[in-house]
Coordinates of C-alpha atoms in Angstrom, one line a residue:
Chain A
M1 CA 19.9 28.6 6.1
S2 CA 16.7 30.2 7.8
E3 CA 14.0 27.1 7.6
D4 CA 13.0 27.5 11.9
I5 CA 12.8 24.7 14.1
D6 CA 9.7 22.1 14.8
V7 CA 10.5 20.8 18.2
M8 CA 7.3 18.5 18.2
L9 CA 8.7 17.1 15.4
E10 CA 12.9 17.0 15.9
Q11 CA 11.3 15.1 19.9
Q12 CA 9.3 12.9 17.1
V13 CA 11.9 12.0 14.7
A14 CA 14.7 11.0 18.1
E15 CA 11.9 9.3 19.5
F16 CA 11.7 6.9 16.7
Y17 CA 15.6 6.3 16.5
Q18 CA 15.7 5.8 20.4
S19 CA 12.7 3.1 19.1
L20 CA 15.7 1.6 16.9
G21 CA 17.9 0.9 19.6
I22 CA 20.1 5.1 18.6
H23 CA 19.9 7.0 21.3
Q24 CA 23.2 9.8 20.7
G25 CA 23.0 11.2 18.2
P26 CA 20.7 11.1 16.0
G27 CA 18.4 9.5 19.1
D28 CA 19.4 12.6 20.9
I29 CA 17.4 15.5 20.9
Q30 CA 19.6 17.7 22.5
Y31 CA 21.9 16.8 20.4
R32 CA 19.6 17.5 17.4
L33 CA 18.0 20.7 18.0
I34 CA 21.4 22.6 19.5
L35 CA 22.5 21.1 15.7
K36 CA 19.3 22.5 14.0
V37 CA 20.4 26.0 16.2
L38 CA 23.8 26.0 14.9
G39 CA 23.0 24.7 11.2
K40 CA 20.0 27.7 10.4
N41 CA 22.5 30.9 11.5
E42 CA 25.4 29.0 9.3
G43 CA 28.5 32.2 8.9
R44 CA 26.5 33.9 11.9
I45 CA 27.8 33.6 15.8
T46 CA 25.0 31.3 17.3
E47 CA 24.2 32.7 20.6
F48 CA 23.9 29.8 23.7
S49 CA 20.9 32.2 24.6
E50 CA 19.5 30.5 21.5
I51 CA 20.0 27.1 21.6
R52 CA 18.6 27.3 24.8
E53 CA 15.1 28.8 23.2
Y54 CA 14.2 25.7 22.1
T55 CA 16.1 23.4 24.3
D56 CA 15.4 24.2 27.9
R57 CA 11.2 22.8 27.7
L58 CA 13.5 19.8 27.5
A59 CA 16.4 20.1 29.1
D60 CA 18.7 22.2 31.7
K61 CA 21.2 24.6 30.7
G62 CA 23.7 22.9 32.6
S63 CA 23.4 19.6 30.4
I64 CA 23.4 21.6 27.1
G65 CA 25.7 23.4 28.1
S66 CA 28.0 19.9 28.8
K67 CA 26.9 18.2 25.6
M68 CA 28.0 21.9 23.6
K69 CA 31.4 21.1 25.3
T70 CA 31.9 17.2 25.1
I71 CA 30.1 16.3 22.1
F72 CA 30.2 19.8 19.9
Q73 CA 33.6 21.3 21.1
L74 CA 35.2 18.2 21.1
E75 CA 34.4 16.9 18.3
G76 CA 35.2 20.1 16.1
L77 CA 31.8 20.4 15.2
A78 CA 31.4 23.8 16.1
E79 CA 33.7 26.4 18.4
K80 CA 33.4 29.3 20.3
V81 CA 34.2 32.1 19.1
K82 CA 33.4 34.4 22.6
R83 CA 32.0 34.2 25.7
G84 CA 28.5 32.5 25.5
G85 CA 28.9 32.5 21.1
Y86 CA 29.8 29.8 18.5
V87 CA 30.0 29.0 15.2
I88 CA 28.8 25.9 13.2
T89 CA 32.3 24.1 11.0
D90 CA 32.5 22.4 8.3
K91 CA 32.7 18.6 10.1
G92 CA 29.3 20.9 11.9
I93 CA 27.0 21.2 9.1
T94 CA 28.4 17.7 7.4
A95 CA 26.6 16.6 10.9
S96 CA 24.6 18.9 10.4
N97 CA 23.1 18.0 6.4
F98 CA 23.5 14.3 8.1
L99 CA 21.2 15.2 10.8
K100 CA 18.6 16.8 7.9
D101 CA 18.3 13.2 6.1
T102 CA 17.8 10.7 9.0
T103 CA 14.7 13.8 9.3
A104 CA 14.0 12.5 5.5
F105 CA 14.3 9.5 6.2
Y106 CA 12.1 8.8 9.6
K107 CA 9.4 11.4 7.2
K108 CA 9.8 8.8 4.0
N109 CA 9.3 5.0 6.8
K110 CA 6.2 7.5 8.8
R111 CA 4.9 7.5 5.4
M112 CA 5.2 4.0 4.1
G113 CA 4.3 2.8 8.0
E114 CA 1.2 4.7 7.4
I115 CA 0.4 3.1 4.1
I116 CA 1.8 -0.3 5.2
E117 CA -1.5 0.0 8.6
R118 CA -3.6 1.1 6.0
M119 CA -3.3 -1.9 3.8
P120 CA -6.6 -4.1 5.0
Chain B
M1 CA -22.8 -28.2 -27.1
S2 CA -19.6 -27.8 -27.3
A3 CA -17.1 -29.3 -24.4
G4 CA -15.0 -25.8 -24.8
I5 CA -17.4 -23.4 -24.2
L6 CA -18.7 -26.1 -21.3
L7 CA -14.9 -25.7 -20.3
N8 CA -15.7 -21.8 -19.9
A9 CA -18.0 -21.6 -18.5
T10 CA -16.5 -23.7 -15.9
I11 CA -14.5 -21.2 -15.4
C12 CA -16.3 -18.8 -15.1
F13 CA -18.2 -20.5 -12.6
A14 CA -15.1 -20.9 -10.5
I15 CA -13.7 -16.5 -11.1
T16 CA -17.9 -15.8 -9.2
I17 CA -17.2 -18.8 -6.6
S18 CA -13.8 -18.2 -5.1
S19 CA -14.7 -14.3 -5.6
F20 CA -17.3 -14.4 -3.7
A21 CA -15.4 -16.6 -1.5
F22 CA -12.7 -14.7 -1.4
A23 CA -15.2 -11.3 -0.4
W24 CA -17.0 -13.1 2.0
V25 CA -13.8 -14.7 3.9
L26 CA -12.3 -10.4 4.1
A27 CA -15.4 -9.8 5.7
R28 CA -15.5 -12.7 7.7
D29 CA -12.2 -11.6 9.3
D30 CA -13.1 -7.3 10.1
S31 CA -12.7 -7.6 13.4
G32 CA -8.8 -8.7 12.6
H33 CA -8.0 -5.0 10.9
N34 CA -7.4 -1.9 12.8
D35 CA -10.1 1.0 12.2
K36 CA -7.5 2.1 9.7
S37 CA -8.0 -0.5 7.1
K38 CA -11.3 -1.6 7.6
P39 CA -11.8 1.0 4.5
A40 CA -10.6 0.0 2.6
L41 CA -10.9 -3.1 3.2
W42 CA -14.3 -3.4 2.6
S43 CA -13.8 -1.6 -0.5
L44 CA -11.8 -4.9 -1.6
I45 CA -14.1 -6.7 -0.2
V46 CA -17.1 -4.7 -2.8
L47 CA -14.3 -5.2 -5.8
W48 CA -14.2 -8.4 -5.3
V49 CA -18.5 -9.1 -4.6
L50 CA -18.5 -6.8 -8.0
V51 CA -15.9 -9.1 -9.6
G52 CA -18.5 -12.3 -8.7
L53 CA -21.5 -10.3 -9.8
T54 CA -19.3 -10.2 -13.6
Y55 CA -18.5 -13.3 -13.8
L56 CA -22.3 -15.0 -12.6
P57 CA -24.7 -14.0 -15.4
T58 CA -21.3 -14.4 -18.2
T59 CA -21.6 -18.2 -16.3
V60 CA -25.1 -18.1 -17.6
R61 CA -24.6 -16.4 -20.2
M62 CA -21.4 -19.7 -22.0
I63 CA -24.4 -22.0 -20.4
A64 CA -27.5 -20.4 -22.6
A65 CA -24.3 -20.8 -25.9
S66 CA -24.0 -23.2 -25.4
L67 CA -27.4 -24.6 -25.1
G68 CA -28.4 -22.0 -28.1
N69 CA -30.5 -19.1 -26.5
Q70 CA -29.2 -16.1 -28.1
Q71 CA -31.7 -14.1 -26.0
L72 CA -30.9 -15.5 -22.7
D73 CA -27.3 -15.2 -23.8
L74 CA -28.2 -11.4 -24.7
L75 CA -29.6 -10.5 -21.3
M76 CA -26.6 -12.4 -19.8
Y77 CA -24.2 -9.7 -21.3
Y78 CA -25.7 -6.9 -20.8
I79 CA -26.7 -8.0 -17.3
A80 CA -22.7 -8.8 -16.3
A81 CA -21.7 -5.3 -18.2
V82 CA -23.6 -2.8 -14.8
P83 CA -21.2 -5.1 -12.2
F84 CA -17.9 -4.7 -15.0
S85 CA -19.0 -1.1 -15.1
F86 CA -19.0 -0.5 -11.8
V87 CA -16.0 -1.8 -10.8
S88 CA -13.0 0.7 -11.2
V89 CA -14.8 3.1 -8.7
P90 CA -14.0 0.1 -5.6
L91 CA -10.5 0.0 -7.2
V92 CA -10.4 4.2 -7.4
F93 CA -11.3 4.0 -3.8
F94 CA -8.8 1.1 -2.4
I95 CA -5.8 3.2 -3.6
L96 CA -6.3 6.4 -3.2
Y97 CA -7.4 5.9 0.6
V98 CA -4.4 3.5 1.2
I99 CA -2.0 6.1 -0.6
I100 CA -3.9 9.9 1.0
G101 CA -5.7 8.2 4.3
D102 CA -8.1 10.5 3.9
Q103 CA -12.1 8.5 3.3
R104 CA -13.8 12.1 2.4
I105 CA -10.8 13.1 -0.7
S106 CA -11.1 8.7 -2.1
G107 CA -14.8 9.0 -1.7
S108 CA -15.1 11.9 -3.7
I109 CA -12.7 10.8 -6.8
S110 CA -13.7 7.4 -7.1
A111 CA -17.6 8.9 -7.3
L112 CA -15.9 10.6 -10.6
F113 CA -15.0 6.7 -11.9
V114 CA -19.1 6.4 -10.8
L115 CA -19.5 8.6 -13.6
F116 CA -17.4 7.4 -16.1
G117 CA -19.0 4.0 -15.6
A118 CA -22.7 5.3 -15.4
A119 CA -21.3 6.8 -19.0
Y120 CA -19.4 3.5 -20.7
L121 CA -23.6 2.1 -19.4
T122 CA -25.2 4.3 -21.3
F123 CA -23.4 4.4 -24.8
F124 CA -23.0 0.5 -23.6
Y125 CA -27.2 0.4 -23.5
S126 CA -28.5 3.3 -26.5
S127 CA -25.9 2.1 -28.6
G128 CA -26.0 -2.3 -28.4
V129 CA -23.7 -4.8 -29.0
I130 CA -22.8 -7.5 -32.3
G131 CA -23.7 -10.8 -31.9
P132 CA -23.3 -13.0 -30.6
T133 CA -20.7 -15.2 -32.6
I134 CA -20.6 -18.5 -31.4
T135 CA -17.3 -20.6 -32.1
P136 CA -16.0 -24.0 -30.3
L137 CA -15.2 -21.6 -27.0
T138 CA -16.7 -18.8 -26.8
S139 CA -20.2 -16.5 -27.1
L140 CA -18.5 -13.2 -28.2
F141 CA -20.3 -9.8 -28.7
T142 CA -19.1 -6.4 -30.4
I143 CA -19.8 -3.3 -28.3
N144 CA -21.9 -0.9 -31.4
S145 CA -20.0 1.8 -29.7
D146 CA -16.7 3.5 -30.0
I147 CA -17.3 5.8 -27.4
A148 CA -18.5 3.3 -25.1
I149 CA -14.9 1.5 -25.6
N150 CA -13.2 4.9 -25.4
I151 CA -14.7 5.7 -22.2
Y152 CA -14.1 2.1 -20.4
L153 CA -10.3 2.3 -21.7
I154 CA -9.8 5.9 -20.5
G155 CA -11.7 6.3 -17.4
L156 CA -11.9 2.7 -16.3
F157 CA -8.7 1.3 -17.4
V158 CA -6.3 3.6 -17.9
I159 CA -6.6 5.0 -14.9
P160 CA -7.4 2.6 -12.4
T161 CA -4.1 0.6 -13.5
A162 CA -2.0 3.1 -13.5
M163 CA -2.7 4.3 -10.1
I164 CA -2.2 0.2 -9.7
I165 CA 1.7 0.9 -10.9
G166 CA 2.2 4.1 -8.8
L167 CA 1.9 2.6 -5.8
L168 CA 3.4 -1.0 -6.8
F169 CA 6.0 1.4 -7.7
L170 CA 6.0 3.4 -4.1
I171 CA 5.9 0.0 -2.7
F172 CA 9.2 -1.7 -4.4
L173 CA 11.2 1.5 -3.7
Q174 CA 10.8 1.3 -0.1
R175 CA 13.9 -1.1 1.8
M176 CA 10.9 -3.2 3.5
P177 CA 10.4 -6.4 6.0
K178 CA 10.2 -9.8 3.1
R179 CA 6.7 -10.5 5.1
L180 CA 5.3 -7.2 4.8
R181 CA 6.5 -6.5 0.9
Y182 CA 4.9 -9.9 -0.3
R183 CA 2.0 -8.7 2.2
T184 CA 1.8 -5.3 0.3
A185 CA 2.6 -6.2 -3.7
L186 CA 0.6 -8.9 -4.0
P187 CA -3.2 -8.1 -3.5
L188 CA -2.2 -4.9 -5.8
V189 CA 0.1 -8.0 -8.5
A190 CA -3.3 -9.8 -7.8
I191 CA -5.6 -7.1 -8.4
S192 CA -4.2 -5.7 -11.3
F193 CA -4.3 -8.7 -13.3
V194 CA -7.8 -10.1 -12.4
F195 CA -8.8 -6.6 -14.0
D196 CA -6.7 -5.7 -16.6
F197 CA -7.9 -9.3 -18.3
M198 CA -11.2 -8.4 -17.3
L199 CA -10.9 -5.3 -19.3
T200 CA -9.6 -7.7 -22.3
D201 CA -11.8 -10.5 -21.8
M202 CA -15.0 -7.7 -22.2
I203 CA -13.2 -6.4 -25.4
T204 CA -11.5 -8.5 -27.3
L205 CA -12.8 -10.3 -29.8
D206 CA -10.9 -13.0 -30.7
D207 CA -12.3 -16.0 -28.6
T208 CA -8.7 -17.9 -27.8
M209 CA -7.7 -14.6 -26.4
Q210 CA -11.2 -14.3 -24.1
L211 CA -10.7 -17.4 -22.5
A212 CA -6.7 -17.6 -21.8
A213 CA -8.1 -14.1 -20.1
R214 CA -10.3 -16.3 -18.0
I215 CA -8.1 -17.9 -17.1
F216 CA -6.1 -14.9 -16.3
V217 CA -8.8 -13.6 -14.3
L218 CA -9.3 -16.9 -12.0
I219 CA -5.7 -16.9 -11.7
G220 CA -5.3 -13.8 -10.1
T221 CA -8.1 -14.5 -8.0
V222 CA -5.8 -17.3 -6.3
Q223 CA -3.1 -15.3 -5.9
A224 CA -5.1 -12.7 -4.2
F225 CA -6.6 -15.6 -2.0
L226 CA -2.9 -17.2 -1.4
A227 CA -1.5 -13.0 -0.6
Y228 CA -3.9 -12.2 2.4
F229 CA -3.3 -16.0 3.0
P230 CA -0.7 -17.4 2.5
P231 CA 0.3 -21.6 3.2
M232 CA 2.6 -22.3 5.5
N233 CA 4.6 -24.0 3.6
L234 CA 5.0 -21.4 1.1
Q235 CA 5.1 -19.3 3.8
E236 CA 8.7 -20.9 4.7
K237 CA 9.6 -21.4 0.9
L238 CA 9.6 -17.6 1.2
G239 CA 11.1 -17.0 4.2
I240 CA 7.6 -14.5 5.2
Q241 CA 6.4 -16.3 8.4
K242 CA 5.6 -14.4 11.9
Y243 CA 6.9 -16.1 14.8
E244 CA 4.3 -15.1 18.2
S245 CA 6.2 -13.7 20.5
N246 CA 4.3 -15.3 23.6
L247 CA 4.8 -19.3 22.2
Y248 CA 8.3 -18.3 23.9
E249 CA 8.3 -20.0 27.8
K250 CA 9.7 -17.3 30.0
D251 CA 9.4 -19.0 33.8
D252 CA 12.4 -20.9 33.5
G253 CA 14.3 -18.0 34.7
T254 CA 17.4 -18.1 32.2
D255 CA 17.7 -16.8 29.2
F256 CA 20.9 -16.9 26.6
D257 CA 22.2 -13.2 28.3
D258 CA 22.1 -15.0 31.8
D259 CA 24.4 -18.3 30.0
E260 CA 26.8 -15.7 28.1
E261 CA 27.4 -12.8 31.2
V262 CA 27.4 -16.7 33.5
D263 CA 31.4 -18.0 30.6
I264 CA 32.2 -14.1 30.8
N265 CA 32.5 -14.1 33.6
V266 CA 34.4 -17.5 34.2

């Protein structure tokens, strides 16, 4: 997986899910970005600094570190393999695939919403 | 004077009046639409005006046929061909604009259909028509140019119809609220009805089929009106009524959640 991560798009998708009352998982921008970076580095070690490249403008270091521990490590989506180094697990890949579906759903919904908006 | 032809004239007149009325009502409600939907709205208005302009001379044609005035009948047939051949232009613009949302691209592609329409008219006028054949139900002309019919079938009919079907599929494949589905699918079905039966009306050589096609055009016009202005009982039956949130009185200080909370605390 080598696709680029579009932070703006991820933020829009997260806001869309928040507007549906889903504030966690797909509606959480931190969760989305962390999982995106982990997914992008499948089979390789993801450095914490790499995650922060995307999350720094949206969240502080502490809350990202906390999210890594309380969600990603606790639920087994990522494993800590060294100090500041994580690898995505199979379960994490499943979550990453689900995240892609949520982006696709957002895009489909947005496209249809625009079509309906243009219908007189 | 045949009762069948007069019935035909009445149906044509009803189509004319209802198309113009629908176009007028849409234009009157222009301010109620958002800026993004206005180009599509105006193309729809032009479409219905063209339908009305096609059936206005057709009404006169039917009356002329019933009075035995073949020259007026022919003249009106030629006049009706002009708006008829450009009906696909606003239709193509409407569908393309709704799907892609770009006025310039939609305008350019629909301009191609102006060329199709002009080509159709050129062959149509240069080759002339055969007729009229007066039957108890109608007056029929045969277009004396195969090229004109082919241009009509391929350029003016098949492509726009395929576009309508495509947009309908796009809507049906998407899960959406019933109200929105009704509001988006029914106008398209109505337009498709009118457009397809107008073609049948123009090229058929069977008087019963022509009368039936005109009845369906009228049904399509009424259907379009119902799509935009559904009566309350139809809305209730289909479960598509819109509830206004501002009708709810907020000043009594309690709401359902508060009551529930009290019960839980007790």
